[in-house]
PDB file of C-alpha atoms (C1' of nucleotides) in Angstrom:
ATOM      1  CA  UNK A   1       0.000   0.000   0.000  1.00 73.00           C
ATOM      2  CA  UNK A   2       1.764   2.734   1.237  1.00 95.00           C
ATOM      3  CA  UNK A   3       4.749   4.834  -0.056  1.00 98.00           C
ATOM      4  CA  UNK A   4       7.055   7.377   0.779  1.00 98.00           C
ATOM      5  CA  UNK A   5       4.143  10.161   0.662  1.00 98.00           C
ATOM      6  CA  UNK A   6       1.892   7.537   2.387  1.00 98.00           C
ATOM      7  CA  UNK A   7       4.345   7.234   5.465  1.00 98.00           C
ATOM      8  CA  UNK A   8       5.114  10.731   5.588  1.00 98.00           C
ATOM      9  CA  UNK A   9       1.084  11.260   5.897  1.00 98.00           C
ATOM     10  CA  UNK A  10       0.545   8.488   8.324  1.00 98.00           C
ATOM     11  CA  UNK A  11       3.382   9.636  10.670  1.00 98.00           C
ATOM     12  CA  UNK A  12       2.203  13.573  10.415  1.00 98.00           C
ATOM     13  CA  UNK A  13      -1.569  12.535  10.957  1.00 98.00           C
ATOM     14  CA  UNK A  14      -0.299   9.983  13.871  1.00 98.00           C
ATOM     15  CA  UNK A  15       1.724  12.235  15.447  1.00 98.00           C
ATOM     16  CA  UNK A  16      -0.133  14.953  17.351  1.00 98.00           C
ATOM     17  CA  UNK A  17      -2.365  12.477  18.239  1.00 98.00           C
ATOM     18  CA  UNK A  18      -0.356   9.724  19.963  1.00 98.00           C
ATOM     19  CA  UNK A  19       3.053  11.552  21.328  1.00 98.00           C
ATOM     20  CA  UNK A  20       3.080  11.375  24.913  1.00 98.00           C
ATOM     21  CA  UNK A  21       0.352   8.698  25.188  1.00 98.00           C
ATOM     22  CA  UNK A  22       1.472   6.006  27.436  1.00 98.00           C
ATOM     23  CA  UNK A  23       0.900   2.203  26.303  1.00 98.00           C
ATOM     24  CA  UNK A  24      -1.275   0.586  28.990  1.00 98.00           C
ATOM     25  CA  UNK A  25      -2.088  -2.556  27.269  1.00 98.00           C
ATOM     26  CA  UNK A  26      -1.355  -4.653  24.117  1.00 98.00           C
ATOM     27  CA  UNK A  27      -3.503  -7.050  22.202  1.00 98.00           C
ATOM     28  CA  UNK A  28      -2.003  -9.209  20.303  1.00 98.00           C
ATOM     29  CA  UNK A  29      -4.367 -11.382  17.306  1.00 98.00           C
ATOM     30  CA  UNK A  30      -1.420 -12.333  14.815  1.00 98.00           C
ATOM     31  CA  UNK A  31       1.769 -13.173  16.321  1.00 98.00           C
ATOM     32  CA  UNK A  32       3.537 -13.688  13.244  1.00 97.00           C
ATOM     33  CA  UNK A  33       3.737 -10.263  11.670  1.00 98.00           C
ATOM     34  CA  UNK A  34       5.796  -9.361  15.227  1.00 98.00           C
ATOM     35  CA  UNK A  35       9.521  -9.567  15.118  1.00 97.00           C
ATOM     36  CA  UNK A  36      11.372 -10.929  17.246  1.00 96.00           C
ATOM     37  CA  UNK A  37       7.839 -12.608  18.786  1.00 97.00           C
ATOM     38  CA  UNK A  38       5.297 -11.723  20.771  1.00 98.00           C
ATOM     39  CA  UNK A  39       6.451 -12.267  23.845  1.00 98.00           C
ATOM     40  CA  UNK A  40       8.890  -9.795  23.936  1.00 98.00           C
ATOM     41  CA  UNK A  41       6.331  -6.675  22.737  1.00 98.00           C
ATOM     42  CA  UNK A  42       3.773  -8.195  25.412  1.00 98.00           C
ATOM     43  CA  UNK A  43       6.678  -7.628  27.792  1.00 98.00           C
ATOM     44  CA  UNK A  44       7.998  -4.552  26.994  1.00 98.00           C
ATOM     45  CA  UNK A  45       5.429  -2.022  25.922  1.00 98.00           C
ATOM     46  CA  UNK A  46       3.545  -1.772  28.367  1.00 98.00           C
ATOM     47  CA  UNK A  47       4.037   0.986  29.916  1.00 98.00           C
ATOM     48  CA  UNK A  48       6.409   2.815  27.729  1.00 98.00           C
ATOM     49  CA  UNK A  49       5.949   6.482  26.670  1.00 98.00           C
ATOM     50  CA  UNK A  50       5.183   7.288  22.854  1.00 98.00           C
ATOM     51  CA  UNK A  51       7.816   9.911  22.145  1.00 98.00           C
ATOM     52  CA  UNK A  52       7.977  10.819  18.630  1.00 98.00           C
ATOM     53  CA  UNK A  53       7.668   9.497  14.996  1.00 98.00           C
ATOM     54  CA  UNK A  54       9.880   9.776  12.252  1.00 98.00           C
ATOM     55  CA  UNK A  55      10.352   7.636   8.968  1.00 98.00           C
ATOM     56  CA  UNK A  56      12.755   5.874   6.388  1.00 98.00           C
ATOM     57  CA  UNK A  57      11.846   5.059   2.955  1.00 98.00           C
ATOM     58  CA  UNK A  58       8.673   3.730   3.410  1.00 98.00           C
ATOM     59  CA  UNK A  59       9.350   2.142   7.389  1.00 98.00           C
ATOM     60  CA  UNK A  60       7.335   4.244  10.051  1.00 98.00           C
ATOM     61  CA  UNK A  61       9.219   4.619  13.167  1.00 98.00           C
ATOM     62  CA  UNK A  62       7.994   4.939  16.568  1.00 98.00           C
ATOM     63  CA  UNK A  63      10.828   6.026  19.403  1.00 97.00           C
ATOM     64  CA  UNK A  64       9.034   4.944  22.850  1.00 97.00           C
ATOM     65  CA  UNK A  65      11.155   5.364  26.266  1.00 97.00           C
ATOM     66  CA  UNK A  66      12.960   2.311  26.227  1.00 97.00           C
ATOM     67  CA  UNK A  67      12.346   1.109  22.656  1.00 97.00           C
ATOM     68  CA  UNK A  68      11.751   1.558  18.893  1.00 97.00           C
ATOM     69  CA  UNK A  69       9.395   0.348  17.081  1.00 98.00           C
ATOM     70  CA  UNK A  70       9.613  -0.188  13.433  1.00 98.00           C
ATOM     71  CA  UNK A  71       6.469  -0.349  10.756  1.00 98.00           C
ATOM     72  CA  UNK A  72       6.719  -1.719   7.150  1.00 98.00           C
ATOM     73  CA  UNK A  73       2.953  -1.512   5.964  1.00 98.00           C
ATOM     74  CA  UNK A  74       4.111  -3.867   2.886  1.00 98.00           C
ATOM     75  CA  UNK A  75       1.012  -3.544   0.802  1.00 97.00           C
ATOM     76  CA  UNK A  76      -1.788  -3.371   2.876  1.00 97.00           C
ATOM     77  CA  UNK A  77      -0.888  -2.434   6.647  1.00 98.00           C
ATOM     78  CA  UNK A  78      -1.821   0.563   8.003  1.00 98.00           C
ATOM     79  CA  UNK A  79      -1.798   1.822  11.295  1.00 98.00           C
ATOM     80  CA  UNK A  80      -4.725   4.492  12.796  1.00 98.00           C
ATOM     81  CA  UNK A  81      -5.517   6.088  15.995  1.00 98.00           C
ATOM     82  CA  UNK A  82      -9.350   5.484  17.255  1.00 98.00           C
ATOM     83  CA  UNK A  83     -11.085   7.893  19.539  1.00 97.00           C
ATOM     84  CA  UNK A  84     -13.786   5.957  21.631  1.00 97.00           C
ATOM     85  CA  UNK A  85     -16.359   6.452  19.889  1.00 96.00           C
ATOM     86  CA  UNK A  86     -14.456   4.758  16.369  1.00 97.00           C
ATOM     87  CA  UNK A  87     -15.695   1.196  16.055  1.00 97.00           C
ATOM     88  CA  UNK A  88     -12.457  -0.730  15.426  1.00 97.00           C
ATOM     89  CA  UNK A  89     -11.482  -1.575  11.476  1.00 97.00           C
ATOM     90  CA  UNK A  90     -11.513  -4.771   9.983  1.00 97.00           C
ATOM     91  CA  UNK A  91      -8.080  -6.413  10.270  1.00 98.00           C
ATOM     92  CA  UNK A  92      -6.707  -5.376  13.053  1.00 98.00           C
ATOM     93  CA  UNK A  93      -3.971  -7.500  14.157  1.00 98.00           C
ATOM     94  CA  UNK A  94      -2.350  -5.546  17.080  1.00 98.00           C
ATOM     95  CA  UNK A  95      -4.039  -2.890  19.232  1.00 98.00           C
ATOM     96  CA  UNK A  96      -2.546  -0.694  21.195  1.00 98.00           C
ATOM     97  CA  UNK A  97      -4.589   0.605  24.118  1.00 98.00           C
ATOM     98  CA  UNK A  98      -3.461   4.354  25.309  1.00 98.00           C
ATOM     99  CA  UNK A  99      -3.968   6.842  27.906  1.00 98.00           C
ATOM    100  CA  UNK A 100      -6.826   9.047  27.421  1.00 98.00           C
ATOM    101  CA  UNK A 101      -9.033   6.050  26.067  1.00 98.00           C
ATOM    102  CA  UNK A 102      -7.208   5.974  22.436  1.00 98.00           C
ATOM    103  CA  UNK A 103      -6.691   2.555  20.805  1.00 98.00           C
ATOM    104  CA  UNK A 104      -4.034   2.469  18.208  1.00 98.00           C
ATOM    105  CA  UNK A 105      -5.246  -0.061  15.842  1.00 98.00           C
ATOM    106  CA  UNK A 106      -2.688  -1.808  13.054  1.00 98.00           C
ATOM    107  CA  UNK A 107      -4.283  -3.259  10.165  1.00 98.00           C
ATOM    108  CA  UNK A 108      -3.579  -5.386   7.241  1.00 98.00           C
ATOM    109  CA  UNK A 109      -5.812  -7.475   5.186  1.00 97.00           C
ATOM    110  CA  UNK A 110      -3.046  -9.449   3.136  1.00 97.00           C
ATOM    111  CA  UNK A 111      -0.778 -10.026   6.281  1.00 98.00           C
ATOM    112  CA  UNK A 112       2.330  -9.128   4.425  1.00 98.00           C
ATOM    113  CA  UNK A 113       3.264  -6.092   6.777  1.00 98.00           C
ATOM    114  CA  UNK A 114       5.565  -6.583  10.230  1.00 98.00           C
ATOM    115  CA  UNK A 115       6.285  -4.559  13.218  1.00 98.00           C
ATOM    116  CA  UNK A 116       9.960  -5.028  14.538  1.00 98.00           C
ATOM    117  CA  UNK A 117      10.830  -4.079  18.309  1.00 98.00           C
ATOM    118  CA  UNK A 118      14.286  -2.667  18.548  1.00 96.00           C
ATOM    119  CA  UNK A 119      17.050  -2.511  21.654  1.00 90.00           C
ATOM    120  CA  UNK A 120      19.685  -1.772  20.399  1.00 77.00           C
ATOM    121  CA  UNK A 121      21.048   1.399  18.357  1.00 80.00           C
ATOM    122  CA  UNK A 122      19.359   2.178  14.886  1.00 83.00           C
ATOM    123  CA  UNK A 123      21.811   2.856  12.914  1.00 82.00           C
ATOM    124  CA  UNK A 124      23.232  -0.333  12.096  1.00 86.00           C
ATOM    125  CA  UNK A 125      19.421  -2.039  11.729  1.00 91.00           C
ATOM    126  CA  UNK A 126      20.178  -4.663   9.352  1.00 91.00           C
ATOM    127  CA  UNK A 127      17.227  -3.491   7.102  1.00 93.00           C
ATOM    128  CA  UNK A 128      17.735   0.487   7.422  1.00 95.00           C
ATOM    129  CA  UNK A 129      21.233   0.418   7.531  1.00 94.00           C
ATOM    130  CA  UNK A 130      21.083  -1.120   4.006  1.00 95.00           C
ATOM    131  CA  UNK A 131      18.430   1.592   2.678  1.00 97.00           C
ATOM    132  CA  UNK A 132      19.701   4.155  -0.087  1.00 97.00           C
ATOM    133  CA  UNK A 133      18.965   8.235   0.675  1.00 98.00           C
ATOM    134  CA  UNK A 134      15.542   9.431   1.038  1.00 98.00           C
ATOM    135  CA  UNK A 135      14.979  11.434  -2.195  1.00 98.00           C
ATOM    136  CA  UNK A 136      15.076  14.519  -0.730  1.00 98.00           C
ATOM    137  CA  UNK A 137      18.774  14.534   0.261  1.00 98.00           C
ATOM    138  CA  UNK A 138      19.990  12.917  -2.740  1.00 98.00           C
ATOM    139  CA  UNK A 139      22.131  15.422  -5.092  1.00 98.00           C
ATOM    140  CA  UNK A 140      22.014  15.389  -8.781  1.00 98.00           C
ATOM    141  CA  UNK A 141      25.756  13.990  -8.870  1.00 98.00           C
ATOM    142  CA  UNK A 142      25.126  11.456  -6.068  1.00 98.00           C
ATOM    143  CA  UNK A 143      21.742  10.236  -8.155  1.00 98.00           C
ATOM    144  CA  UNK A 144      24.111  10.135 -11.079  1.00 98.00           C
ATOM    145  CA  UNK A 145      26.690   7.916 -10.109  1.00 97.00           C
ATOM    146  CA  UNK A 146      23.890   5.592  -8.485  1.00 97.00           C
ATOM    147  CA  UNK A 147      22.277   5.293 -12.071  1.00 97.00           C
ATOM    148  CA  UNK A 148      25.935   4.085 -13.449  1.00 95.00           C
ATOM    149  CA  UNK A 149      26.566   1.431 -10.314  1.00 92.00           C
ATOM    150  CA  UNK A 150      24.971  -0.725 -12.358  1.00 93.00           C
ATOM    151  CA  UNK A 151      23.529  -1.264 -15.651  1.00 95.00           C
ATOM    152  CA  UNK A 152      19.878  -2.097 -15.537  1.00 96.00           C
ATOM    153  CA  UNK A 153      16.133  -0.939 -16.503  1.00 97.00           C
ATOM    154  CA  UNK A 154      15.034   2.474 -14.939  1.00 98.00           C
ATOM    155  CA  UNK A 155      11.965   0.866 -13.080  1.00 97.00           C
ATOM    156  CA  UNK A 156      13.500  -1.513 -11.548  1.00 97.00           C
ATOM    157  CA  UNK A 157      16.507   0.629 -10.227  1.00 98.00           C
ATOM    158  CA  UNK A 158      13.653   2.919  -9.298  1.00 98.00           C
ATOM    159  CA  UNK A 159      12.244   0.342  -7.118  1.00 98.00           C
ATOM    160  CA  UNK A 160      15.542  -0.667  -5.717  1.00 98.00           C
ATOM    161  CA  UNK A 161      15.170   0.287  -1.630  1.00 97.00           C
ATOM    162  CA  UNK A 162      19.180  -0.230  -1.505  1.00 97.00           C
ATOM    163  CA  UNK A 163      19.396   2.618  -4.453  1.00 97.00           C
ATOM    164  CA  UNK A 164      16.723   5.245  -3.456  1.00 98.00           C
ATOM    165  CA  UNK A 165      14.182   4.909  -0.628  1.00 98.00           C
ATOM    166  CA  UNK A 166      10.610   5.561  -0.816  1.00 98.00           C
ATOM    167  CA  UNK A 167       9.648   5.239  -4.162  1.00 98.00           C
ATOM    168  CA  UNK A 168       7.179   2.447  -4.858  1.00 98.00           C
ATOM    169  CA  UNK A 169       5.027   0.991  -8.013  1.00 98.00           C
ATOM    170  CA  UNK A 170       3.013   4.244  -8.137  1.00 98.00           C
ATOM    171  CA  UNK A 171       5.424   6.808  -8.000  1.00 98.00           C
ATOM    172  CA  UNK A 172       8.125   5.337 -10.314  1.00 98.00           C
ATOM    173  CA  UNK A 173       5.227   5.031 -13.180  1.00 98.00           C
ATOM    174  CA  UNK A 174       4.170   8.881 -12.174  1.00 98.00           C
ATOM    175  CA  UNK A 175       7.823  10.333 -11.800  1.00 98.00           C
ATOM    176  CA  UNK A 176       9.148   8.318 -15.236  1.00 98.00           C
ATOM    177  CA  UNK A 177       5.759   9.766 -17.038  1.00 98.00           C
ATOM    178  CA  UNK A 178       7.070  13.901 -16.109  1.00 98.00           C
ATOM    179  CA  UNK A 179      10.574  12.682 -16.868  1.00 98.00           C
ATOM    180  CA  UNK A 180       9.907  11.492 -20.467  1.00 98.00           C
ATOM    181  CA  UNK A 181      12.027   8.385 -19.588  1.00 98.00           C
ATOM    182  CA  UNK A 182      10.931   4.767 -20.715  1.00 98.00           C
ATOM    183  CA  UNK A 183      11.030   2.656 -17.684  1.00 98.00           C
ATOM    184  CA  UNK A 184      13.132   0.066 -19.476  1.00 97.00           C
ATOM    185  CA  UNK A 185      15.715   2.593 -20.753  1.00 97.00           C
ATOM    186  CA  UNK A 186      19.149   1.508 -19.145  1.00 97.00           C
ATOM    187  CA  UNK A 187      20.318   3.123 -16.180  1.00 97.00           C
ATOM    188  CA  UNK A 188      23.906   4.200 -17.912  1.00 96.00           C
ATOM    189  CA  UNK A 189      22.055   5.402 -21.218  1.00 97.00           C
ATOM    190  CA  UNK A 190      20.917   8.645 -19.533  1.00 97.00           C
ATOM    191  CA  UNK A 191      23.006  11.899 -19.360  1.00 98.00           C
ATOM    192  CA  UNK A 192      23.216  14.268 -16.896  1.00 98.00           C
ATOM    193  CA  UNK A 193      20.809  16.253 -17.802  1.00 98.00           C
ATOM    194  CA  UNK A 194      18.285  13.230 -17.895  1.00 98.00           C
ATOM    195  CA  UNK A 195      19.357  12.362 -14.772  1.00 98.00           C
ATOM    196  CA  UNK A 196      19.071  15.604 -13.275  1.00 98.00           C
ATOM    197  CA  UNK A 197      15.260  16.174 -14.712  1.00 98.00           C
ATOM    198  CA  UNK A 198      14.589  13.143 -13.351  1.00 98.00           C
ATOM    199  CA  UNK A 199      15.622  13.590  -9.767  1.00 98.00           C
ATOM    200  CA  UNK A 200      14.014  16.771 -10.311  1.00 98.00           C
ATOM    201  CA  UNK A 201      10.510  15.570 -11.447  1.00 98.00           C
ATOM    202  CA  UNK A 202      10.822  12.343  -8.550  1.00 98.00           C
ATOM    203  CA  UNK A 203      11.185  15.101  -5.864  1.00 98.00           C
ATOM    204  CA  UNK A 204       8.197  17.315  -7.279  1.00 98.00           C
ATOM    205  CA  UNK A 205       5.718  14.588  -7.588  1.00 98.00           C
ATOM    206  CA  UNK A 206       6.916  13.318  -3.640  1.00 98.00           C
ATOM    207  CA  UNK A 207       6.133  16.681  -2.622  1.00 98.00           C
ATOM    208  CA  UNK A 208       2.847  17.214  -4.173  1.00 98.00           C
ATOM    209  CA  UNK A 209       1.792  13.614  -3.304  1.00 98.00           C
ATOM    210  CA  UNK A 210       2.652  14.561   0.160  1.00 98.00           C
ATOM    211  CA  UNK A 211       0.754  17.917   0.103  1.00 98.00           C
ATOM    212  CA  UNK A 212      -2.582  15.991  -1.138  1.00 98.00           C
ATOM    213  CA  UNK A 213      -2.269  13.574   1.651  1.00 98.00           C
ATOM    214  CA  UNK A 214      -0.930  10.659  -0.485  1.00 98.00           C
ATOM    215  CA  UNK A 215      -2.955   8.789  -2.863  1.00 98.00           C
ATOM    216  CA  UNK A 216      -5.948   6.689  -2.275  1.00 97.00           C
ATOM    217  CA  UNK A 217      -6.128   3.833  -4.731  1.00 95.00           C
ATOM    218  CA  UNK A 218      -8.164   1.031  -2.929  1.00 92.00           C
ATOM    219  CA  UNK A 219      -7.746   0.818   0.761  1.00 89.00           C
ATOM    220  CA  UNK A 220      -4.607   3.724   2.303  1.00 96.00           C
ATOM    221  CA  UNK A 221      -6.351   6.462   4.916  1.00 97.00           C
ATOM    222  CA  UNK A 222      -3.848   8.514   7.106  1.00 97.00           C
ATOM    223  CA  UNK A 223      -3.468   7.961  10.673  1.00 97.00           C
ATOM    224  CA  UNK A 224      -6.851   9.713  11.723  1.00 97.00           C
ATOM    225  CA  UNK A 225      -8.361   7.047   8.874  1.00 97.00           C
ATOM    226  CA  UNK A 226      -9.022   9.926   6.013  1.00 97.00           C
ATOM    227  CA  UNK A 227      -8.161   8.854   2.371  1.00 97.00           C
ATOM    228  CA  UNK A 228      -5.691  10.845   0.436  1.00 98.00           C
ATOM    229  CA  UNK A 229      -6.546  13.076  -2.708  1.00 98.00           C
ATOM    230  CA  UNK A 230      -3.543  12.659  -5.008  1.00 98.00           C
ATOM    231  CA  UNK A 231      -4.639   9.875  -6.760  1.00 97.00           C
ATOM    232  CA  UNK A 232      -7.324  12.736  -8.653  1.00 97.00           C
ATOM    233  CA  UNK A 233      -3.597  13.713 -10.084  1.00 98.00           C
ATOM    234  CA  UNK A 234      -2.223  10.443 -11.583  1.00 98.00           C
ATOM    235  CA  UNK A 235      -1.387  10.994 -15.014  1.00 98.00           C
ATOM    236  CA  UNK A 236      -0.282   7.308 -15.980  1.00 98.00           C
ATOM    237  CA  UNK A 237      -1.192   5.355 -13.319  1.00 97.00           C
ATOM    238  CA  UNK A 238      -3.896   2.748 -13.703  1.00 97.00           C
ATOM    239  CA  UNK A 239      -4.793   4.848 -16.533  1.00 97.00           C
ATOM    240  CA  UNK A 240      -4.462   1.852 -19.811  1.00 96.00           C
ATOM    241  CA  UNK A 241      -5.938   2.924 -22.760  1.00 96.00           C
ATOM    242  CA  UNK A 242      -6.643   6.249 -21.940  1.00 97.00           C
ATOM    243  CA  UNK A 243      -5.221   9.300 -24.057  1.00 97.00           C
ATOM    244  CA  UNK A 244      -2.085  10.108 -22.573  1.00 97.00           C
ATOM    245  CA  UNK A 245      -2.318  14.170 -21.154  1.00 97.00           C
ATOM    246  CA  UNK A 246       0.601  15.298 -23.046  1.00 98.00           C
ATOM    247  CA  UNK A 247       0.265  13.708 -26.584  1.00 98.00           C
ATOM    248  CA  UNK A 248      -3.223  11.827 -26.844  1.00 97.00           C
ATOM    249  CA  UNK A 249      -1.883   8.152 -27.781  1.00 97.00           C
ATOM    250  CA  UNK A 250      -2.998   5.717 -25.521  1.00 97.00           C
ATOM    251  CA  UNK A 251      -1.363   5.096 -22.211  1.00 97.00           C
ATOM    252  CA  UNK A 252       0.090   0.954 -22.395  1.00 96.00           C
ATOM    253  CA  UNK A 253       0.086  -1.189 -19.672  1.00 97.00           C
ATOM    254  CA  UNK A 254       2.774  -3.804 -19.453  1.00 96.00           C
ATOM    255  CA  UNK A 255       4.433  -5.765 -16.675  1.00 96.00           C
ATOM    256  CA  UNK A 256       8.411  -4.632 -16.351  1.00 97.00           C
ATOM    257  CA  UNK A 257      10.399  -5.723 -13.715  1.00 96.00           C
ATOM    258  CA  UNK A 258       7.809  -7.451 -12.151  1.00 96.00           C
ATOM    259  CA  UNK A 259       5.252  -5.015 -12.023  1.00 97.00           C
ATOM    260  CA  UNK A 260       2.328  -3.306 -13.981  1.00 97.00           C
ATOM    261  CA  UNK A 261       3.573  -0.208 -15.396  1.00 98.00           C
ATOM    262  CA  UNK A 262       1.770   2.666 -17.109  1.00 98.00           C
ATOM    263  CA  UNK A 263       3.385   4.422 -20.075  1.00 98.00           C
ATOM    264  CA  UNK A 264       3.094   6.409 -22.849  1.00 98.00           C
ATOM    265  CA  UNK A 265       5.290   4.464 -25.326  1.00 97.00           C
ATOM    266  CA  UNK A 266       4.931   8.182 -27.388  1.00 97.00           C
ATOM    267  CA  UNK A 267       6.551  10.514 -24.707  1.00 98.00           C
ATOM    268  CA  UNK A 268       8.657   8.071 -23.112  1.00 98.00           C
ATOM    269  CA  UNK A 269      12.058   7.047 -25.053  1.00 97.00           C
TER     270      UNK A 269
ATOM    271  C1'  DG B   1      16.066 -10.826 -15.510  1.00 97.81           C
ATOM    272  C1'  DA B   2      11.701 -13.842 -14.693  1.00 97.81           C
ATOM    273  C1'  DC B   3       8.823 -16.048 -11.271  1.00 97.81           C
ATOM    274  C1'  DA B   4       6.831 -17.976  -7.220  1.00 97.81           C
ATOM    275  C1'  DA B   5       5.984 -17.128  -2.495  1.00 97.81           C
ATOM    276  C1'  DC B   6       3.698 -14.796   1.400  1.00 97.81           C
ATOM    277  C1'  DC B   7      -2.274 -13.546   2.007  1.00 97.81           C
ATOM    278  C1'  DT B   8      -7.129 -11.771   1.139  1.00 97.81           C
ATOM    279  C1'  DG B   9     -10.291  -9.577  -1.749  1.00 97.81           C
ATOM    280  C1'  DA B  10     -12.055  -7.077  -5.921  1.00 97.81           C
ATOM    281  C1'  DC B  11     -13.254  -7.308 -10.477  1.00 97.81           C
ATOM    282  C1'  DC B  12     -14.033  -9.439 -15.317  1.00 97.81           C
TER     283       DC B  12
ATOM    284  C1'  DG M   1     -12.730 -19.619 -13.255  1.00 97.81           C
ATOM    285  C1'  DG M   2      -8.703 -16.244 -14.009  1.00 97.81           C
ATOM    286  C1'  DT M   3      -6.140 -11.854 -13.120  1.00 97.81           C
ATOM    287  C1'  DC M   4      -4.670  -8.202 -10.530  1.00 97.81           C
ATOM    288  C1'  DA M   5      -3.232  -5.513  -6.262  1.00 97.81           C
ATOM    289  C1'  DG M   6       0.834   1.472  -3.046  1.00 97.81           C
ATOM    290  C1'  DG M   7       6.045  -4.836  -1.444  1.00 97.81           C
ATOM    291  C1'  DT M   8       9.885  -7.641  -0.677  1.00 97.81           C
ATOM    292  C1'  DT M   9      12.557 -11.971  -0.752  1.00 97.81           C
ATOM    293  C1'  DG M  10      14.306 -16.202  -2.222  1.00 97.81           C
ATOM    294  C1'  DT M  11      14.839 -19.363  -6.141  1.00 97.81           C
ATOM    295  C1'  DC M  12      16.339 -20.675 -10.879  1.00 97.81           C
TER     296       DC M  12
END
DNA sequence: GACAACCTGACC
DNA sequence: GGTCAGGTTGTC
């Protein structure tokens, strides 16, 4: 489900909400989505301040007192705070029960998510130590050498957590669209200046993804369990056989690196 | 690189 | 019935 621009949404929705909330109680429904198990987060959480939120790529991370907790909403987790009055969603598979009589619910239909409790320091996390820079503090010449580590289709480098984190199946169609860049055009084949538009364009349509909430294609709400609007901006995505905005040949779907893509085989080279 | 695997549901 | 789904990982 959930992207860069979905994260960011979740953790500024979340955030006002649940900092400085205590954890009084945990219920636990599926134990396999916890890491290490559940008997550790049964053991420590309760009790533990909520102390802020931050994020990597697409990982949500909560900093309690003792602890961190780490979320990876995979394609269909989500995580959203419930006033009492909120009947709780379908799939919930942890709850979290606050101060103040809020429940923190998470959710995921397909199960593919997990939560992972941390001790120890973040910064070498096996999984976020390995992550490449968040788009936003990735220079043009940093981008550029990435693209020439190794010689491979644009969409899947795109989707490559190791080379730049955040971007997902939704984002890589929308940013390659603005760029003018087929997504299996090799990574070494750009230039500079193709390189450079195409940071450019990845970091405007973040932004303005992130402005309209994130996008709302089947099932993402925020952490206060609002949909997103910037799906009502997709140019390319999910958008097959309709006229392409810029030229008016049909938009193609086709499955590249192991995904369905949305181009315009016209504008895209 | 392609493909199956992990799951449940929506849509044709 | 078959195909597809805002993701990642392990296998040829």
């Amino acid at each position: 489900m959930p992207e860069l621009p979905e994260v960011e949404t979740i953790k500024r929705t979340l955030s006002p909400l649940i900092c400085g909330r205590v954890i009084k109680e945990l219920e636990i429904r599926l134990a396999k989505i916890l890491r290490p198990g559940p008997e550790v987060f049964q053991k420590s959480l309760p009790g533990q301040k909520i102390k802020a939120l931050s994020r990597r790529g697409k990982i949500l991370i909560i900093h309690l007192t003792q602890n961190v907790l780490l979320f990876h909403f995979r394609m269909t987790g989500n995580l959203v705070c419930l006033s009492p009055q909120d009947s709780e969603p379908r799939y919930t598979h942890l709850l979290f029960y606050l101060d103040q009589d809020l429940r923190l619910a998470y959710t995921d239909l397909r199960q593919f998510g997990w939560i992972e409790l941390i001790k120890e320091d973040l910064s070498h996390h096996r999984i976020l130590s390995k992550l490449g820079p968040e788009p936003f503090e990735l220079s043009k010449k940093e981008f550029f050498s990435l693209l020439r580590a190794r010689d491979r289709g644009l969409k899947a480098f795109l989707l490559d957590q190791e080379m730049i984190a955040g971007l997902g199946n939704i984002y890589t169609d929308e940013a390659l669209f603005r760029a003018g860049l087929h997504p299996k055009r090799k990574t070494s084949s750009l230039s500079f200046e193709e390189a450079a538009r195409l940071l450019s364009v990845i970091k405007e349509v973040l932004e303005e993804a992130i402005r309209e909430r994130g996008s709302s294609v089947r099932n993402y709400v925020d952490g206060r369990g609002q949909r997103g609007n910037f799906q009502r901006q997709h140019l390319v995505y999910r958008k097959k056989g309709e006229p392409c905005p810029r030229c008016g040949e049909k938009i193609v779907y086709q499955k590249i690196a192991g995904r369905g893509t949305y181009f315009c085989p016209n504008c895209q080279k």
